[in-house]
Coordinates of C-alpha atoms in Angstrom, one line a residue:
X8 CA 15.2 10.1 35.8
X9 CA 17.9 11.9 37.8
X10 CA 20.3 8.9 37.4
X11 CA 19.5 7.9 33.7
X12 CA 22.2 8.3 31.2
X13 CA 22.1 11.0 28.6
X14 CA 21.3 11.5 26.3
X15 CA 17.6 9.5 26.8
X16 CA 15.7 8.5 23.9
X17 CA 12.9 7.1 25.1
X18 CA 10.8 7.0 28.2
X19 CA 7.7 4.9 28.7
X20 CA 4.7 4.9 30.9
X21 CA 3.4 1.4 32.3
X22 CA -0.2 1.1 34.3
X23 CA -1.6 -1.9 36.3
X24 CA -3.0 -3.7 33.7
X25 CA 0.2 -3.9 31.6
X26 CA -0.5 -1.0 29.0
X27 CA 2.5 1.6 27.8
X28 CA 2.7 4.6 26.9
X29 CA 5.2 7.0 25.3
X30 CA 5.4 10.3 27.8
X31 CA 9.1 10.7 26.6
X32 CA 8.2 14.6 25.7
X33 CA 7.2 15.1 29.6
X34 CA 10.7 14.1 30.3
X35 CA 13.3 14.6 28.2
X36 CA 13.8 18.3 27.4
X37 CA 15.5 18.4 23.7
X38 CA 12.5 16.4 22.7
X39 CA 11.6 17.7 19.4
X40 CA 15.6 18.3 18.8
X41 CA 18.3 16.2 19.7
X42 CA 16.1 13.7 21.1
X43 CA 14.3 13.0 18.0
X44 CA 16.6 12.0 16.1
X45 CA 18.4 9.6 18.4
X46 CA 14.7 7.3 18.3
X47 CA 13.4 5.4 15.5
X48 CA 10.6 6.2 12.9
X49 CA 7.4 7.6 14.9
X50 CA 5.0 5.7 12.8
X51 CA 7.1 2.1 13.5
X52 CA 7.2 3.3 17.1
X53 CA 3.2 3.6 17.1
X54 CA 2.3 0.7 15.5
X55 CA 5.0 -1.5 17.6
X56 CA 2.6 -0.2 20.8
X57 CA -0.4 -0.8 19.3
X58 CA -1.7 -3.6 21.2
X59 CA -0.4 -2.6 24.4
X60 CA -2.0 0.7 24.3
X61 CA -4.8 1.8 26.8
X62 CA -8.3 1.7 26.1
X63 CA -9.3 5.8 25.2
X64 CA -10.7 7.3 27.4
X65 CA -11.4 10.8 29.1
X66 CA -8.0 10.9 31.1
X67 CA -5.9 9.1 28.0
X68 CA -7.1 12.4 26.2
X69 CA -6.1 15.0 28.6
X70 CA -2.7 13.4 29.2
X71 CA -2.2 13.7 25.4
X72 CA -3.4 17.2 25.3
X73 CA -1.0 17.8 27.9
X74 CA 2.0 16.1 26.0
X75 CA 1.2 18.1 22.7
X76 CA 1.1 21.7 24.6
X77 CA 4.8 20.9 26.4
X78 CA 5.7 20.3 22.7
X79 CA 3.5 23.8 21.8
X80 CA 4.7 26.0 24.8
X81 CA 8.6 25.3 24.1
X82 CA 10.3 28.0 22.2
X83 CA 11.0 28.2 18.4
X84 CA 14.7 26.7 17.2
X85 CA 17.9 29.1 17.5
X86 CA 19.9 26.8 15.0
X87 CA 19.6 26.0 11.6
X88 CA 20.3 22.4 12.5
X89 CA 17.6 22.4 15.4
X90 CA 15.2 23.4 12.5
X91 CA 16.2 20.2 10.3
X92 CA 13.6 17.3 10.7
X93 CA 11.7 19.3 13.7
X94 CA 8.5 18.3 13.9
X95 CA 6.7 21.6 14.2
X96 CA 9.1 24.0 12.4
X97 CA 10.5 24.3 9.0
X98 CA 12.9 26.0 7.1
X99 CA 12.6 26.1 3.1
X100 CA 16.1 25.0 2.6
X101 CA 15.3 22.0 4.3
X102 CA 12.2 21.1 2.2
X103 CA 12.4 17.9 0.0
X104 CA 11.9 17.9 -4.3
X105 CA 8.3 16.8 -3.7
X106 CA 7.6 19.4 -0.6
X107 CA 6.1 22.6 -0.6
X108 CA 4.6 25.5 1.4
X109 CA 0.8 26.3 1.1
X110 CA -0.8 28.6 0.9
X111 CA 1.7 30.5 -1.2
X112 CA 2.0 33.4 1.4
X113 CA 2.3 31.7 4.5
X114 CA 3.0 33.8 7.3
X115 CA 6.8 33.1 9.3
X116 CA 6.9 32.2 12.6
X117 CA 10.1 33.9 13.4
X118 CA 13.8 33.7 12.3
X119 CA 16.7 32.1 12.9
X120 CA 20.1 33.3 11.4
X121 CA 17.8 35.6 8.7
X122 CA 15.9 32.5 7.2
X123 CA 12.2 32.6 7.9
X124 CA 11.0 29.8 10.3
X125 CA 7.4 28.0 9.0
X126 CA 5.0 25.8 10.5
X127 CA 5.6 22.1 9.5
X128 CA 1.5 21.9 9.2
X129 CA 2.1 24.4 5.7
X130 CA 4.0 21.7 4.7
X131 CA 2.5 19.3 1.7
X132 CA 3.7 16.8 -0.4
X133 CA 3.3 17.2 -4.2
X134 CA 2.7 14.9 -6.7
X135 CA 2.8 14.2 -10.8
X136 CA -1.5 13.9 -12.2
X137 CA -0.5 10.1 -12.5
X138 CA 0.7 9.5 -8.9
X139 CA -2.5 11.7 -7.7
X140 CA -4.6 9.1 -10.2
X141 CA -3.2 6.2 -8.3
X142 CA -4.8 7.9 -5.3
X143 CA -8.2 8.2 -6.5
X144 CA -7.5 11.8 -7.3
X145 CA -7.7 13.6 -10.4
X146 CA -5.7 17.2 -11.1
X147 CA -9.0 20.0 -11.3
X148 CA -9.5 21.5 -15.3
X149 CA -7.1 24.2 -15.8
X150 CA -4.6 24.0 -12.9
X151 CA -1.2 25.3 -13.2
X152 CA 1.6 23.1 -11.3
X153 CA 2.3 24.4 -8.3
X154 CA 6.1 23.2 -8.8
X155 CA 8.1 21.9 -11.9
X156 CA 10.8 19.2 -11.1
X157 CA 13.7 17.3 -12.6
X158 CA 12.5 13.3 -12.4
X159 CA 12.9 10.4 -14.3
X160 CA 10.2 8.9 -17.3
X161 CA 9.4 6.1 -18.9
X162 CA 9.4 6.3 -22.6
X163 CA 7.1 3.4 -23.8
X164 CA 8.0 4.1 -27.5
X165 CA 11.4 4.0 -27.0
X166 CA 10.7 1.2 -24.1
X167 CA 13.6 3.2 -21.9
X168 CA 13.8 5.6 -19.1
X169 CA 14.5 9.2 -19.6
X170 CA 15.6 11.2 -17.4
X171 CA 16.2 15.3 -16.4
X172 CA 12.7 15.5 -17.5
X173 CA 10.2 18.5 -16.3
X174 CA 7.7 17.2 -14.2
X175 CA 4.5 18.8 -13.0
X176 CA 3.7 18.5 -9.4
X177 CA 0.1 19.5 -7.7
X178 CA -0.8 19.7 -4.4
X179 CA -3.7 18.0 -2.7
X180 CA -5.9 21.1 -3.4
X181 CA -5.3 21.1 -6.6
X182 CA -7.3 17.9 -7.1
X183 CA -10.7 16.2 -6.5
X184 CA -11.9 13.0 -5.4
X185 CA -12.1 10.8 -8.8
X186 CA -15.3 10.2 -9.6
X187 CA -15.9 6.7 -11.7
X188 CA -17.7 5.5 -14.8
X189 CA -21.4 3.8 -14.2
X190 CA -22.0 0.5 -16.4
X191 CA -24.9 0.6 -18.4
X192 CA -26.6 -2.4 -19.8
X193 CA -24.3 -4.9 -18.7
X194 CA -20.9 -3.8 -20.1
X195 CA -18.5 -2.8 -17.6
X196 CA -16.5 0.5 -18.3
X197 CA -12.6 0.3 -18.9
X198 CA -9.8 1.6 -20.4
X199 CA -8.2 1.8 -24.0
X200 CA -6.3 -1.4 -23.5
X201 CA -9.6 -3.2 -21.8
X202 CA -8.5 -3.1 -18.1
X203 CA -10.6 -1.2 -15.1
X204 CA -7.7 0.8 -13.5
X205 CA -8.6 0.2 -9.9
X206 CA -5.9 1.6 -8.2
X207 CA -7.8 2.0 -5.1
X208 CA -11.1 0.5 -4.2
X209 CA -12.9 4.3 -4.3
X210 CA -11.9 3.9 -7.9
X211 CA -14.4 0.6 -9.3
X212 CA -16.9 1.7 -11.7
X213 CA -20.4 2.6 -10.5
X214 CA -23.0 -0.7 -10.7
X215 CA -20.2 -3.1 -11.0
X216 CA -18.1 -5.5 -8.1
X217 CA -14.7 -6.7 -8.0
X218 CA -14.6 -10.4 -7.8
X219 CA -11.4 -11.8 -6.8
X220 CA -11.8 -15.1 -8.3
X221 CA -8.8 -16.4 -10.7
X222 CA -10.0 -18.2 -13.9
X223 CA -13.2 -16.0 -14.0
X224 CA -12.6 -14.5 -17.5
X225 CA -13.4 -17.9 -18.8
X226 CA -16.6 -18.4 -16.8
X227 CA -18.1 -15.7 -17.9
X228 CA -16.8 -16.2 -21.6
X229 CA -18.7 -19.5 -21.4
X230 CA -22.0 -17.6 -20.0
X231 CA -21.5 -14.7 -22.4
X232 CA -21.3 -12.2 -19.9
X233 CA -18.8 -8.8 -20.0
X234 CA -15.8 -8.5 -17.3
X235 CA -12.7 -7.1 -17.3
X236 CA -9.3 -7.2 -15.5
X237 CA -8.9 -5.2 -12.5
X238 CA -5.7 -3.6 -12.8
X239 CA -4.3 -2.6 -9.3
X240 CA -0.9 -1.4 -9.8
X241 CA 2.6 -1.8 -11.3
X242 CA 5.7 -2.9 -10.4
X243 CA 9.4 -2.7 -11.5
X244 CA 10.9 -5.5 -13.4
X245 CA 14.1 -5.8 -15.5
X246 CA 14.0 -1.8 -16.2
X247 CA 10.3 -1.6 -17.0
X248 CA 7.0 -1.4 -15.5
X249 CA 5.0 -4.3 -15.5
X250 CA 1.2 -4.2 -14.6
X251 CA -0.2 -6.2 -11.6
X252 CA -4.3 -7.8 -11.9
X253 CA -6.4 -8.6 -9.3
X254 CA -9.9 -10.4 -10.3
X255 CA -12.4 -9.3 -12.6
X256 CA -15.1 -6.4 -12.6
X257 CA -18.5 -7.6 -13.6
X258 CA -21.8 -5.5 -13.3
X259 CA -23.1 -6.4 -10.2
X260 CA -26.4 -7.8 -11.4
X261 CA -24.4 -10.6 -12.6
X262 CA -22.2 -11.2 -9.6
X263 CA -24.0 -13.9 -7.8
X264 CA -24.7 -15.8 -10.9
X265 CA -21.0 -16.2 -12.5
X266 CA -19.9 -16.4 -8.8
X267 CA -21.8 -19.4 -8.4
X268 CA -20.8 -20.8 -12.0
X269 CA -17.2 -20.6 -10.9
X270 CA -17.4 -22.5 -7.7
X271 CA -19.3 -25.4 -9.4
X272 CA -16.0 -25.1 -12.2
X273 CA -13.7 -25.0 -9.5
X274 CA -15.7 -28.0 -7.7
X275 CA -15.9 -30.2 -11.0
X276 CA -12.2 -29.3 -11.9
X277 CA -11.1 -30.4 -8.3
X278 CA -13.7 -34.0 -9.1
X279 CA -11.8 -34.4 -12.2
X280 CA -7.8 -33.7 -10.6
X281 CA -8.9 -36.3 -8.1
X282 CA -10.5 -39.0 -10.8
X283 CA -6.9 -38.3 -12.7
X284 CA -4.9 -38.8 -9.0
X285 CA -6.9 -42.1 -8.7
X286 CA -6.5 -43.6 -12.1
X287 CA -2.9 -42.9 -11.5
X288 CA -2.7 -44.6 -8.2
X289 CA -4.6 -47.7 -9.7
X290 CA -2.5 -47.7 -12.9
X291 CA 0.5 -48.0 -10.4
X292 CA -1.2 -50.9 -8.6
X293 CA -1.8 -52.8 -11.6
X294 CA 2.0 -52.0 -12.2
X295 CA 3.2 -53.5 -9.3
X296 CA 1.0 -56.4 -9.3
X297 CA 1.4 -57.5 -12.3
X298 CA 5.1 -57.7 -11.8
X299 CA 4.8 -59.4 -8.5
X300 CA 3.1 -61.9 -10.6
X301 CA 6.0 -62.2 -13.3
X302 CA 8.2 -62.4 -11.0
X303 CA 6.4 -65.5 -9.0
X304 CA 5.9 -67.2 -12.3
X305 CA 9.5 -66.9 -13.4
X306 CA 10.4 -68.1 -9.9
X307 CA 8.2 -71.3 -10.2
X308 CA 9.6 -72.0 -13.6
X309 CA 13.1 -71.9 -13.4
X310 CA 13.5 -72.6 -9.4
X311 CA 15.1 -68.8 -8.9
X312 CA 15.4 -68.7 -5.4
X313 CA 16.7 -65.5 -5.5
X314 CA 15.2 -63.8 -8.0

């Protein structure tokens, strides 16, 4: 380490068996600082070590205890720009439009320059009751927003996008877990414009499955049985937002039964594609035959040689 070149973004540990390791913070002492922002995104870091990562173990969890108290034991920024991005500190000029401190009286850590240094564990991202919904989460009965921002809409009447619009923002504890619909005698709950929003899979309605099976509206049309779409998401397209579907929701007494029905549909609908592939294959035989045969027959008559 004495004859690397500064400043050093990374160092990495290898054992016997080929497994690494990230012990850059034992290292390098401007770790959470200077450091930091030389290296790439932590969570494309982790994942790109992944596989080579030791097995856990008893030892693997003191040796990250370790790393996280040198990160614990060093002393609070002295800079404003120090605090920017730090990993365990934060100053409230540096949080973002959707970022807030919790709870509302958080205690400082210290100073620097006048401004209050936080922890960046009081830190929490905020979001609008619809993003939350997308979540599984629904805002709690009478909560106020814990912040009002400036953000864009989408006007469906006016089919445009508005924006400078206030915008409520709640915090995680400002919501619960969304608790779905059950289906009752074999019609599957959805919304007004007949889709089950099923943003995530915590979201499906009680007594129902999710079939992923394209084409199954019209089996279960044929049998007389209720589904619906399974509306996952939205995405962006020519200035508006489009909705994405997934499958069907059917009650899940009926799931085997229409699963079945639509593999013998997509069985006799492959029988039939192949029946239409042959008859095409034999027309174009025939074809080619029979103008083998005109062909010999002119060449018979009129002695073309070359023909």
């Amino acid at each position: 380490m004495r004859h690397a070149t500064a400043p050093i973004s990374y160092v990495f540990g290898f054992d016997n068996a080929g497994h690494i390791k990230d012990v850059t913070p034992r290292y390098v002492q401007h770790w959470n600082t200077v450091c930091r922002k030389s290296r790439v995104e932590q969570k494309w870091l982790e994942k790109a070590l992944k596989p080579f990562l030791p097995e856990k173990s008893d030892r693997d969890e003191q040796e990250n205890a370790d790393l996280n108290k040198i990160d614990l034991d060093k002393p609070l920024p002295t800079t404003i720009a120090e605090c920017k991005n730090h990993p365990l500190y934060v100053l409230k000029r540096h949080l973002l439009k959707f970022e807030a401190l919790y709870p509302v009286e958080v205690p400082s850590l210290g100073f620097v320059r006048g401004e209050a240094i936080y922890a960046r564990e009081c830190v929490f991202v905020l979001k609008t009751r619809e993003k939350w919904y997308k979540e599984g989460r629904v805002v709690k009965p009478f909560e106020t927003a814990y912040k009002v921002v400036k953000c864009w809409r989408y006007d469906k009447e006016k089919n445009e996008w508005l924006g400078n619009q206030p915008c409520d923002i709640f915090g995680i504890w400002q919501t619960d877990e969304y608790d779905p619909p059950t289906a009752e005698n074999g019609v599957v709950p959805r919304n007004e414009y007949g889709n089950v929003e099923l943003f995530t899979p915590k979201m499906l309605p009680k007594k129902t499955v999710h079939l992923q099976l394209p084409g199954l509206n019209r089996v279960c049309r044929r049998l007389g049985i209720d589904c619906a779409p399974a509306l996952t998401g939205f995405e962006k397209a020519r200035m508006r937002m489009i909705p994405v579907y997934d499958g069907f929701v059917v009650c899940e007494e009926f799931g085997d039964q229409v699963t079945e029905e639509w593999y013998k549909e997509m069985e006799e609908e492959e029988r039939r594609e192949q029946e239409k592939l042959e008859k095409r294959v034999y027309g174009n035989w025939k074809k080619l035959i029979r103008g083998v045969l005109v062909r010999r027959k002119l060449q018979n008559k009129y002695n073309f040689d070359n023909l």
